[in-house]
JSON list of C-alpha atoms in Angstrom, two decimals:
[
{"chain": "A", "resi": 1, "resn": "UNK", "atom": "CA", "xyz": [19.47, -42.04, 15.61]},
{"chain": "A", "resi": 2, "resn": "UNK", "atom": "CA", "xyz": [17.76, -38.69, 15.13]},
{"chain": "A", "resi": 3, "resn": "UNK", "atom": "CA", "xyz": [18.44, -36.45, 12.17]},
{"chain": "A", "resi": 4, "resn": "UNK", "atom": "CA", "xyz": [17.47, -32.81, 12.55]},
{"chain": "A", "resi": 5, "resn": "UNK", "atom": "CA", "xyz": [17.32, -30.49, 9.59]},
{"chain": "A", "resi": 6, "resn": "UNK", "atom": "CA", "xyz": [18.83, -27.02, 9.50]},
{"chain": "A", "resi": 7, "resn": "UNK", "atom": "CA", "xyz": [15.82, -25.90, 7.50]},
{"chain": "A", "resi": 8, "resn": "UNK", "atom": "CA", "xyz": [12.73, -25.24, 9.60]},
{"chain": "A", "resi": 9, "resn": "UNK", "atom": "CA", "xyz": [10.40, -26.26, 6.78]},
{"chain": "A", "resi": 10, "resn": "UNK", "atom": "CA", "xyz": [11.77, -29.22, 4.88]},
{"chain": "A", "resi": 11, "resn": "UNK", "atom": "CA", "xyz": [9.69, -30.02, 1.84]},
{"chain": "A", "resi": 12, "resn": "UNK", "atom": "CA", "xyz": [7.93, -33.37, 1.75]},
{"chain": "A", "resi": 13, "resn": "UNK", "atom": "CA", "xyz": [9.52, -34.12, -1.61]},
{"chain": "A", "resi": 14, "resn": "UNK", "atom": "CA", "xyz": [12.98, -33.57, -0.08]},
{"chain": "A", "resi": 15, "resn": "UNK", "atom": "CA", "xyz": [12.18, -35.99, 2.73]},
{"chain": "A", "resi": 16, "resn": "UNK", "atom": "CA", "xyz": [10.98, -38.64, 0.31]},
{"chain": "A", "resi": 17, "resn": "UNK", "atom": "CA", "xyz": [14.21, -38.35, -1.69]},
{"chain": "A", "resi": 18, "resn": "UNK", "atom": "CA", "xyz": [16.32, -38.65, 1.47]},
{"chain": "A", "resi": 19, "resn": "UNK", "atom": "CA", "xyz": [14.24, -41.64, 2.67]},
{"chain": "A", "resi": 20, "resn": "UNK", "atom": "CA", "xyz": [14.72, -43.47, -0.65]},
{"chain": "A", "resi": 21, "resn": "UNK", "atom": "CA", "xyz": [18.50, -42.98, -0.58]},
{"chain": "A", "resi": 22, "resn": "UNK", "atom": "CA", "xyz": [18.73, -44.00, 3.09]},
{"chain": "A", "resi": 23, "resn": "UNK", "atom": "CA", "xyz": [16.73, -47.18, 2.47]},
{"chain": "A", "resi": 24, "resn": "UNK", "atom": "CA", "xyz": [19.11, -48.18, -0.33]},
{"chain": "A", "resi": 25, "resn": "UNK", "atom": "CA", "xyz": [22.32, -47.31, 1.50]},
{"chain": "A", "resi": 26, "resn": "UNK", "atom": "CA", "xyz": [21.71, -48.32, 5.13]},
{"chain": "A", "resi": 27, "resn": "UNK", "atom": "CA", "xyz": [20.27, -51.74, 5.84]},
{"chain": "A", "resi": 28, "resn": "UNK", "atom": "CA", "xyz": [17.32, -51.63, 8.22]},
{"chain": "A", "resi": 29, "resn": "UNK", "atom": "CA", "xyz": [17.07, -47.82, 8.37]},
{"chain": "A", "resi": 30, "resn": "UNK", "atom": "CA", "xyz": [13.46, -46.61, 8.39]},
{"chain": "A", "resi": 31, "resn": "UNK", "atom": "CA", "xyz": [12.75, -42.89, 8.35]},
{"chain": "A", "resi": 32, "resn": "UNK", "atom": "CA", "xyz": [9.66, -40.89, 9.27]},
{"chain": "A", "resi": 33, "resn": "UNK", "atom": "CA", "xyz": [8.87, -37.19, 8.86]},
{"chain": "A", "resi": 34, "resn": "UNK", "atom": "CA", "xyz": [6.60, -35.76, 11.55]},
{"chain": "A", "resi": 35, "resn": "UNK", "atom": "CA", "xyz": [6.11, -32.05, 12.21]},
{"chain": "A", "resi": 36, "resn": "UNK", "atom": "CA", "xyz": [9.02, -31.15, 9.96]},
{"chain": "A", "resi": 37, "resn": "UNK", "atom": "CA", "xyz": [11.54, -33.40, 11.71]},
{"chain": "A", "resi": 38, "resn": "UNK", "atom": "CA", "xyz": [13.14, -36.51, 10.25]},
{"chain": "A", "resi": 39, "resn": "UNK", "atom": "CA", "xyz": [13.44, -39.35, 12.72]},
{"chain": "A", "resi": 40, "resn": "UNK", "atom": "CA", "xyz": [14.68, -42.89, 12.37]},
{"chain": "A", "resi": 41, "resn": "UNK", "atom": "CA", "xyz": [12.64, -45.77, 13.66]},
{"chain": "A", "resi": 42, "resn": "UNK", "atom": "CA", "xyz": [14.24, -48.79, 15.34]},
{"chain": "A", "resi": 43, "resn": "UNK", "atom": "CA", "xyz": [14.28, -52.06, 13.45]},
{"chain": "A", "resi": 44, "resn": "UNK", "atom": "CA", "xyz": [11.81, -54.43, 15.17]},
{"chain": "A", "resi": 45, "resn": "UNK", "atom": "CA", "xyz": [13.03, -57.39, 17.21]},
{"chain": "A", "resi": 46, "resn": "UNK", "atom": "CA", "xyz": [11.38, -60.83, 17.26]},
{"chain": "A", "resi": 47, "resn": "UNK", "atom": "CA", "xyz": [9.06, -60.05, 20.18]},
{"chain": "A", "resi": 48, "resn": "UNK", "atom": "CA", "xyz": [7.93, -56.86, 18.45]},
{"chain": "A", "resi": 49, "resn": "UNK", "atom": "CA", "xyz": [7.07, -58.87, 15.33]},
{"chain": "A", "resi": 50, "resn": "UNK", "atom": "CA", "xyz": [5.28, -61.49, 17.41]},
{"chain": "A", "resi": 51, "resn": "UNK", "atom": "CA", "xyz": [3.03, -58.83, 18.96]},
{"chain": "A", "resi": 52, "resn": "UNK", "atom": "CA", "xyz": [2.04, -57.53, 15.52]},
{"chain": "A", "resi": 53, "resn": "UNK", "atom": "CA", "xyz": [1.28, -61.09, 14.35]},
{"chain": "A", "resi": 54, "resn": "UNK", "atom": "CA", "xyz": [-0.77, -61.74, 17.51]},
{"chain": "A", "resi": 55, "resn": "UNK", "atom": "CA", "xyz": [-2.82, -58.63, 16.80]},
{"chain": "A", "resi": 56, "resn": "UNK", "atom": "CA", "xyz": [-3.24, -59.59, 13.13]},
{"chain": "A", "resi": 57, "resn": "UNK", "atom": "CA", "xyz": [-4.65, -62.97, 14.15]},
{"chain": "A", "resi": 58, "resn": "UNK", "atom": "CA", "xyz": [-7.14, -61.35, 16.53]},
{"chain": "A", "resi": 59, "resn": "UNK", "atom": "CA", "xyz": [-8.27, -58.86, 13.90]},
{"chain": "A", "resi": 60, "resn": "UNK", "atom": "CA", "xyz": [-8.70, -61.62, 11.31]},
{"chain": "A", "resi": 61, "resn": "UNK", "atom": "CA", "xyz": [-10.82, -63.67, 13.72]},
{"chain": "A", "resi": 62, "resn": "UNK", "atom": "CA", "xyz": [-13.09, -60.82, 14.78]},
{"chain": "A", "resi": 63, "resn": "UNK", "atom": "CA", "xyz": [-13.06, -58.57, 11.70]},
{"chain": "A", "resi": 64, "resn": "UNK", "atom": "CA", "xyz": [-12.25, -60.80, 8.67]},
{"chain": "A", "resi": 65, "resn": "UNK", "atom": "CA", "xyz": [-13.17, -58.01, 6.24]},
{"chain": "A", "resi": 66, "resn": "UNK", "atom": "CA", "xyz": [-10.22, -55.99, 7.53]},
{"chain": "A", "resi": 67, "resn": "UNK", "atom": "CA", "xyz": [-6.48, -56.51, 7.13]},
{"chain": "A", "resi": 68, "resn": "UNK", "atom": "CA", "xyz": [-3.68, -55.47, 9.41]},
{"chain": "A", "resi": 69, "resn": "UNK", "atom": "CA", "xyz": [-1.22, -53.94, 6.92]},
{"chain": "A", "resi": 70, "resn": "UNK", "atom": "CA", "xyz": [2.33, -54.06, 8.30]},
{"chain": "A", "resi": 71, "resn": "UNK", "atom": "CA", "xyz": [4.59, -50.98, 8.07]},
{"chain": "A", "resi": 72, "resn": "UNK", "atom": "CA", "xyz": [2.31, -49.18, 5.61]},
{"chain": "A", "resi": 73, "resn": "UNK", "atom": "CA", "xyz": [3.66, -45.68, 4.97]},
{"chain": "A", "resi": 74, "resn": "UNK", "atom": "CA", "xyz": [1.02, -43.00, 5.53]},
{"chain": "A", "resi": 75, "resn": "UNK", "atom": "CA", "xyz": [0.79, -39.32, 4.65]},
{"chain": "A", "resi": 76, "resn": "UNK", "atom": "CA", "xyz": [-0.19, -37.96, 8.07]},
{"chain": "A", "resi": 77, "resn": "UNK", "atom": "CA", "xyz": [-1.09, -34.47, 9.12]},
{"chain": "A", "resi": 78, "resn": "UNK", "atom": "CA", "xyz": [-1.48, -31.31, 7.15]},
{"chain": "A", "resi": 79, "resn": "UNK", "atom": "CA", "xyz": [1.02, -29.37, 9.25]},
{"chain": "A", "resi": 80, "resn": "UNK", "atom": "CA", "xyz": [4.39, -29.58, 7.47]},
{"chain": "A", "resi": 81, "resn": "UNK", "atom": "CA", "xyz": [3.23, -32.66, 5.53]},
{"chain": "A", "resi": 82, "resn": "UNK", "atom": "CA", "xyz": [4.07, -35.64, 7.72]},
{"chain": "A", "resi": 83, "resn": "UNK", "atom": "CA", "xyz": [5.10, -39.13, 6.70]},
{"chain": "A", "resi": 84, "resn": "UNK", "atom": "CA", "xyz": [4.78, -41.94, 9.24]},
{"chain": "A", "resi": 85, "resn": "UNK", "atom": "CA", "xyz": [5.31, -45.66, 9.02]},
{"chain": "A", "resi": 86, "resn": "UNK", "atom": "CA", "xyz": [3.19, -47.26, 11.78]},
{"chain": "A", "resi": 87, "resn": "UNK", "atom": "CA", "xyz": [4.01, -50.80, 12.81]},
{"chain": "A", "resi": 88, "resn": "UNK", "atom": "CA", "xyz": [0.55, -51.78, 11.53]},
{"chain": "A", "resi": 89, "resn": "UNK", "atom": "CA", "xyz": [-2.53, -50.19, 9.99]},
{"chain": "A", "resi": 90, "resn": "UNK", "atom": "CA", "xyz": [-6.04, -51.64, 10.14]},
{"chain": "A", "resi": 91, "resn": "UNK", "atom": "CA", "xyz": [-8.08, -51.05, 6.98]},
{"chain": "A", "resi": 92, "resn": "UNK", "atom": "CA", "xyz": [-10.06, -52.97, 4.37]},
{"chain": "A", "resi": 93, "resn": "UNK", "atom": "CA", "xyz": [-7.99, -55.41, 2.35]},
{"chain": "A", "resi": 94, "resn": "UNK", "atom": "CA", "xyz": [-7.65, -53.31, -0.80]},
{"chain": "A", "resi": 95, "resn": "UNK", "atom": "CA", "xyz": [-7.36, -49.90, 0.91]},
{"chain": "A", "resi": 96, "resn": "UNK", "atom": "CA", "xyz": [-3.88, -49.21, -0.45]},
{"chain": "A", "resi": 97, "resn": "UNK", "atom": "CA", "xyz": [-3.99, -50.89, -3.85]},
{"chain": "A", "resi": 98, "resn": "UNK", "atom": "CA", "xyz": [-2.46, -48.62, -6.47]},
{"chain": "A", "resi": 99, "resn": "UNK", "atom": "CA", "xyz": [-0.97, -46.21, -3.93]},
{"chain": "A", "resi": 100, "resn": "UNK", "atom": "CA", "xyz": [2.71, -45.46, -3.55]},
{"chain": "A", "resi": 101, "resn": "UNK", "atom": "CA", "xyz": [4.96, -45.63, -0.53]},
{"chain": "A", "resi": 102, "resn": "UNK", "atom": "CA", "xyz": [3.07, -42.89, 1.36]},
{"chain": "A", "resi": 103, "resn": "UNK", "atom": "CA", "xyz": [-0.62, -43.71, 1.19]},
{"chain": "A", "resi": 104, "resn": "UNK", "atom": "CA", "xyz": [-3.70, -41.61, 1.85]},
{"chain": "A", "resi": 105, "resn": "UNK", "atom": "CA", "xyz": [-4.81, -42.33, 5.44]},
{"chain": "A", "resi": 106, "resn": "UNK", "atom": "CA", "xyz": [-8.53, -41.85, 4.73]},
{"chain": "A", "resi": 107, "resn": "UNK", "atom": "CA", "xyz": [-9.43, -45.58, 4.83]},
{"chain": "A", "resi": 108, "resn": "UNK", "atom": "CA", "xyz": [-7.48, -46.25, 8.04]},
{"chain": "A", "resi": 109, "resn": "UNK", "atom": "CA", "xyz": [-9.54, -47.37, 11.03]},
{"chain": "A", "resi": 110, "resn": "UNK", "atom": "CA", "xyz": [-6.63, -47.85, 13.42]},
{"chain": "A", "resi": 111, "resn": "UNK", "atom": "CA", "xyz": [-2.86, -47.39, 13.55]},
{"chain": "A", "resi": 112, "resn": "UNK", "atom": "CA", "xyz": [-0.70, -49.53, 15.81]},
{"chain": "A", "resi": 113, "resn": "UNK", "atom": "CA", "xyz": [2.67, -48.82, 17.36]},
{"chain": "A", "resi": 114, "resn": "UNK", "atom": "CA", "xyz": [4.62, -51.33, 19.45]},
{"chain": "A", "resi": 115, "resn": "UNK", "atom": "CA", "xyz": [7.38, -49.60, 21.38]},
{"chain": "A", "resi": 116, "resn": "UNK", "atom": "CA", "xyz": [10.99, -50.45, 20.72]},
{"chain": "A", "resi": 117, "resn": "UNK", "atom": "CA", "xyz": [13.78, -50.27, 23.23]},
{"chain": "A", "resi": 118, "resn": "UNK", "atom": "CA", "xyz": [15.38, -47.07, 21.95]},
{"chain": "A", "resi": 119, "resn": "UNK", "atom": "CA", "xyz": [15.89, -43.53, 23.17]},
{"chain": "A", "resi": 120, "resn": "UNK", "atom": "CA", "xyz": [13.33, -42.03, 20.78]},
{"chain": "A", "resi": 121, "resn": "UNK", "atom": "CA", "xyz": [10.36, -44.15, 21.89]},
{"chain": "A", "resi": 122, "resn": "UNK", "atom": "CA", "xyz": [9.01, -41.69, 24.42]},
{"chain": "A", "resi": 123, "resn": "UNK", "atom": "CA", "xyz": [8.94, -38.69, 22.11]},
{"chain": "A", "resi": 124, "resn": "UNK", "atom": "CA", "xyz": [8.03, -40.59, 18.94]},
{"chain": "A", "resi": 125, "resn": "UNK", "atom": "CA", "xyz": [5.37, -43.07, 20.06]},
{"chain": "A", "resi": 126, "resn": "UNK", "atom": "CA", "xyz": [3.93, -41.39, 23.17]},
{"chain": "A", "resi": 127, "resn": "UNK", "atom": "CA", "xyz": [3.99, -37.70, 22.15]},
{"chain": "A", "resi": 128, "resn": "UNK", "atom": "CA", "xyz": [4.46, -36.98, 18.44]},
{"chain": "A", "resi": 129, "resn": "UNK", "atom": "CA", "xyz": [2.51, -39.82, 16.87]},
{"chain": "A", "resi": 130, "resn": "UNK", "atom": "CA", "xyz": [-0.68, -39.43, 18.92]},
{"chain": "A", "resi": 131, "resn": "UNK", "atom": "CA", "xyz": [-0.78, -35.78, 17.84]},
{"chain": "A", "resi": 132, "resn": "UNK", "atom": "CA", "xyz": [-0.02, -36.53, 14.19]},
{"chain": "A", "resi": 133, "resn": "UNK", "atom": "CA", "xyz": [-2.56, -39.36, 13.98]},
{"chain": "A", "resi": 134, "resn": "UNK", "atom": "CA", "xyz": [-5.26, -37.31, 15.74]},
{"chain": "A", "resi": 135, "resn": "UNK", "atom": "CA", "xyz": [-4.70, -34.31, 13.44]},
{"chain": "A", "resi": 136, "resn": "UNK", "atom": "CA", "xyz": [-5.01, -36.70, 10.50]},
{"chain": "A", "resi": 137, "resn": "UNK", "atom": "CA", "xyz": [-8.36, -37.95, 11.82]},
{"chain": "A", "resi": 138, "resn": "UNK", "atom": "CA", "xyz": [-7.40, -41.61, 12.26]},
{"chain": "A", "resi": 139, "resn": "UNK", "atom": "CA", "xyz": [-10.16, -42.97, 14.55]},
{"chain": "A", "resi": 140, "resn": "UNK", "atom": "CA", "xyz": [-8.05, -45.20, 16.82]},
{"chain": "A", "resi": 141, "resn": "UNK", "atom": "CA", "xyz": [-4.38, -45.27, 17.79]},
{"chain": "A", "resi": 142, "resn": "UNK", "atom": "CA", "xyz": [-3.29, -48.39, 19.69]},
{"chain": "A", "resi": 143, "resn": "UNK", "atom": "CA", "xyz": [0.02, -48.10, 21.55]},
{"chain": "A", "resi": 144, "resn": "UNK", "atom": "CA", "xyz": [1.42, -51.34, 22.92]},
{"chain": "A", "resi": 145, "resn": "UNK", "atom": "CA", "xyz": [4.10, -50.13, 25.32]},
{"chain": "A", "resi": 146, "resn": "UNK", "atom": "CA", "xyz": [6.65, -52.82, 26.15]},
{"chain": "A", "resi": 147, "resn": "UNK", "atom": "CA", "xyz": [8.61, -50.57, 28.53]},
{"chain": "A", "resi": 148, "resn": "UNK", "atom": "CA", "xyz": [5.60, -49.58, 30.65]},
{"chain": "A", "resi": 149, "resn": "UNK", "atom": "CA", "xyz": [3.94, -53.00, 30.18]},
{"chain": "A", "resi": 150, "resn": "UNK", "atom": "CA", "xyz": [0.65, -51.38, 29.26]},
{"chain": "A", "resi": 151, "resn": "UNK", "atom": "CA", "xyz": [-1.67, -50.74, 26.35]},
{"chain": "A", "resi": 152, "resn": "UNK", "atom": "CA", "xyz": [-3.04, -47.30, 25.55]},
{"chain": "A", "resi": 153, "resn": "UNK", "atom": "CA", "xyz": [-6.03, -46.77, 23.27]},
{"chain": "A", "resi": 154, "resn": "UNK", "atom": "CA", "xyz": [-6.41, -43.26, 21.86]},
{"chain": "A", "resi": 155, "resn": "UNK", "atom": "CA", "xyz": [-9.77, -42.51, 20.24]},
{"chain": "A", "resi": 156, "resn": "UNK", "atom": "CA", "xyz": [-12.18, -39.73, 19.25]},
{"chain": "A", "resi": 157, "resn": "UNK", "atom": "CA", "xyz": [-9.81, -37.44, 17.35]},
{"chain": "A", "resi": 158, "resn": "UNK", "atom": "CA", "xyz": [-10.98, -33.83, 17.39]},
{"chain": "A", "resi": 159, "resn": "UNK", "atom": "CA", "xyz": [-8.56, -32.49, 14.78]},
{"chain": "A", "resi": 160, "resn": "UNK", "atom": "CA", "xyz": [-5.94, -31.51, 17.37]},
{"chain": "A", "resi": 161, "resn": "UNK", "atom": "CA", "xyz": [-5.66, -34.47, 19.72]},
{"chain": "A", "resi": 162, "resn": "UNK", "atom": "CA", "xyz": [-7.45, -37.60, 20.84]},
{"chain": "A", "resi": 163, "resn": "UNK", "atom": "CA", "xyz": [-10.26, -36.67, 23.22]},
{"chain": "A", "resi": 164, "resn": "UNK", "atom": "CA", "xyz": [-10.34, -40.13, 24.80]},
{"chain": "A", "resi": 165, "resn": "UNK", "atom": "CA", "xyz": [-7.32, -42.04, 26.12]},
{"chain": "A", "resi": 166, "resn": "UNK", "atom": "CA", "xyz": [-7.49, -45.27, 28.09]},
{"chain": "A", "resi": 167, "resn": "UNK", "atom": "CA", "xyz": [-4.48, -47.14, 29.47]},
{"chain": "A", "resi": 168, "resn": "UNK", "atom": "CA", "xyz": [-4.53, -50.63, 30.98]},
{"chain": "A", "resi": 169, "resn": "UNK", "atom": "CA", "xyz": [-1.71, -52.78, 32.29]},
{"chain": "A", "resi": 170, "resn": "UNK", "atom": "CA", "xyz": [-0.81, -55.98, 30.47]},
{"chain": "A", "resi": 171, "resn": "UNK", "atom": "CA", "xyz": [-3.09, -58.71, 31.76]},
{"chain": "A", "resi": 172, "resn": "UNK", "atom": "CA", "xyz": [-6.29, -56.67, 31.56]},
{"chain": "A", "resi": 173, "resn": "UNK", "atom": "CA", "xyz": [-8.81, -56.66, 28.73]},
{"chain": "A", "resi": 174, "resn": "UNK", "atom": "CA", "xyz": [-9.05, -53.51, 26.65]},
{"chain": "A", "resi": 175, "resn": "UNK", "atom": "CA", "xyz": [-11.82, -52.52, 24.24]},
{"chain": "A", "resi": 176, "resn": "UNK", "atom": "CA", "xyz": [-10.84, -51.09, 20.87]},
{"chain": "A", "resi": 177, "resn": "UNK", "atom": "CA", "xyz": [-13.75, -48.70, 20.24]},
{"chain": "A", "resi": 178, "resn": "UNK", "atom": "CA", "xyz": [-15.77, -47.99, 17.13]},
{"chain": "A", "resi": 179, "resn": "UNK", "atom": "CA", "xyz": [-14.96, -48.39, 14.26]},
{"chain": "A", "resi": 180, "resn": "UNK", "atom": "CA", "xyz": [-12.72, -51.32, 15.34]},
{"chain": "A", "resi": 181, "resn": "UNK", "atom": "CA", "xyz": [-14.98, -52.94, 17.98]},
{"chain": "A", "resi": 182, "resn": "UNK", "atom": "CA", "xyz": [-12.63, -55.66, 19.18]},
{"chain": "A", "resi": 183, "resn": "UNK", "atom": "CA", "xyz": [-11.67, -56.60, 22.74]},
{"chain": "A", "resi": 184, "resn": "UNK", "atom": "CA", "xyz": [-8.03, -57.52, 23.36]},
{"chain": "A", "resi": 185, "resn": "UNK", "atom": "CA", "xyz": [-7.07, -59.92, 26.13]},
{"chain": "A", "resi": 186, "resn": "UNK", "atom": "CA", "xyz": [-3.57, -58.66, 26.90]},
{"chain": "A", "resi": 187, "resn": "UNK", "atom": "CA", "xyz": [-2.23, -61.29, 29.32]},
{"chain": "A", "resi": 188, "resn": "UNK", "atom": "CA", "xyz": [-0.06, -62.86, 26.61]},
{"chain": "A", "resi": 189, "resn": "UNK", "atom": "CA", "xyz": [1.80, -59.56, 26.05]},
{"chain": "A", "resi": 190, "resn": "UNK", "atom": "CA", "xyz": [3.66, -60.20, 29.30]},
{"chain": "A", "resi": 191, "resn": "UNK", "atom": "CA", "xyz": [5.57, -62.96, 27.48]},
{"chain": "A", "resi": 192, "resn": "UNK", "atom": "CA", "xyz": [7.00, -60.58, 24.87]},
{"chain": "A", "resi": 193, "resn": "UNK", "atom": "CA", "xyz": [8.77, -57.96, 26.97]},
{"chain": "A", "resi": 194, "resn": "UNK", "atom": "CA", "xyz": [12.30, -57.82, 28.37]}
]
């Protein structure tokens, strides 16, 4: 489901009010606000959740000082005040203590998206979010793409886009660069796709 506004410049406060009402009224509805457009995000299935848990375990083993925060709302981008809810966010354990639903992204080392099987995946996860996260200055964006059966690592944000993008097929190792510095062995991801 995609909701477009008639107003070209929806205020962030208006979005937050709409998102609160939607969360109360429609079970499982999760909204995001990127580049002035409200979009819904698919509710994760069991394989999606398993991938996030797999990644959390790896991060805990290799970087125990960091936590993989699940579905942490972030204030992303300065253009039309974005609000995104990544599938996971890698940051120190207390990075978001005392913050509200839409946290400051400054302590974020990496955001993670695992694609869902919906019509908005291409635009949302492969186009809009890399731009929003890069403009926000988040060092690494990890996209685990279950449709393409590959992993893309976006890094080196320059304020407009990620200067470095590396894609590998499931089954190959992929290095998550500084400041994450973890190598993922992606063979197991083949088990969690349709």
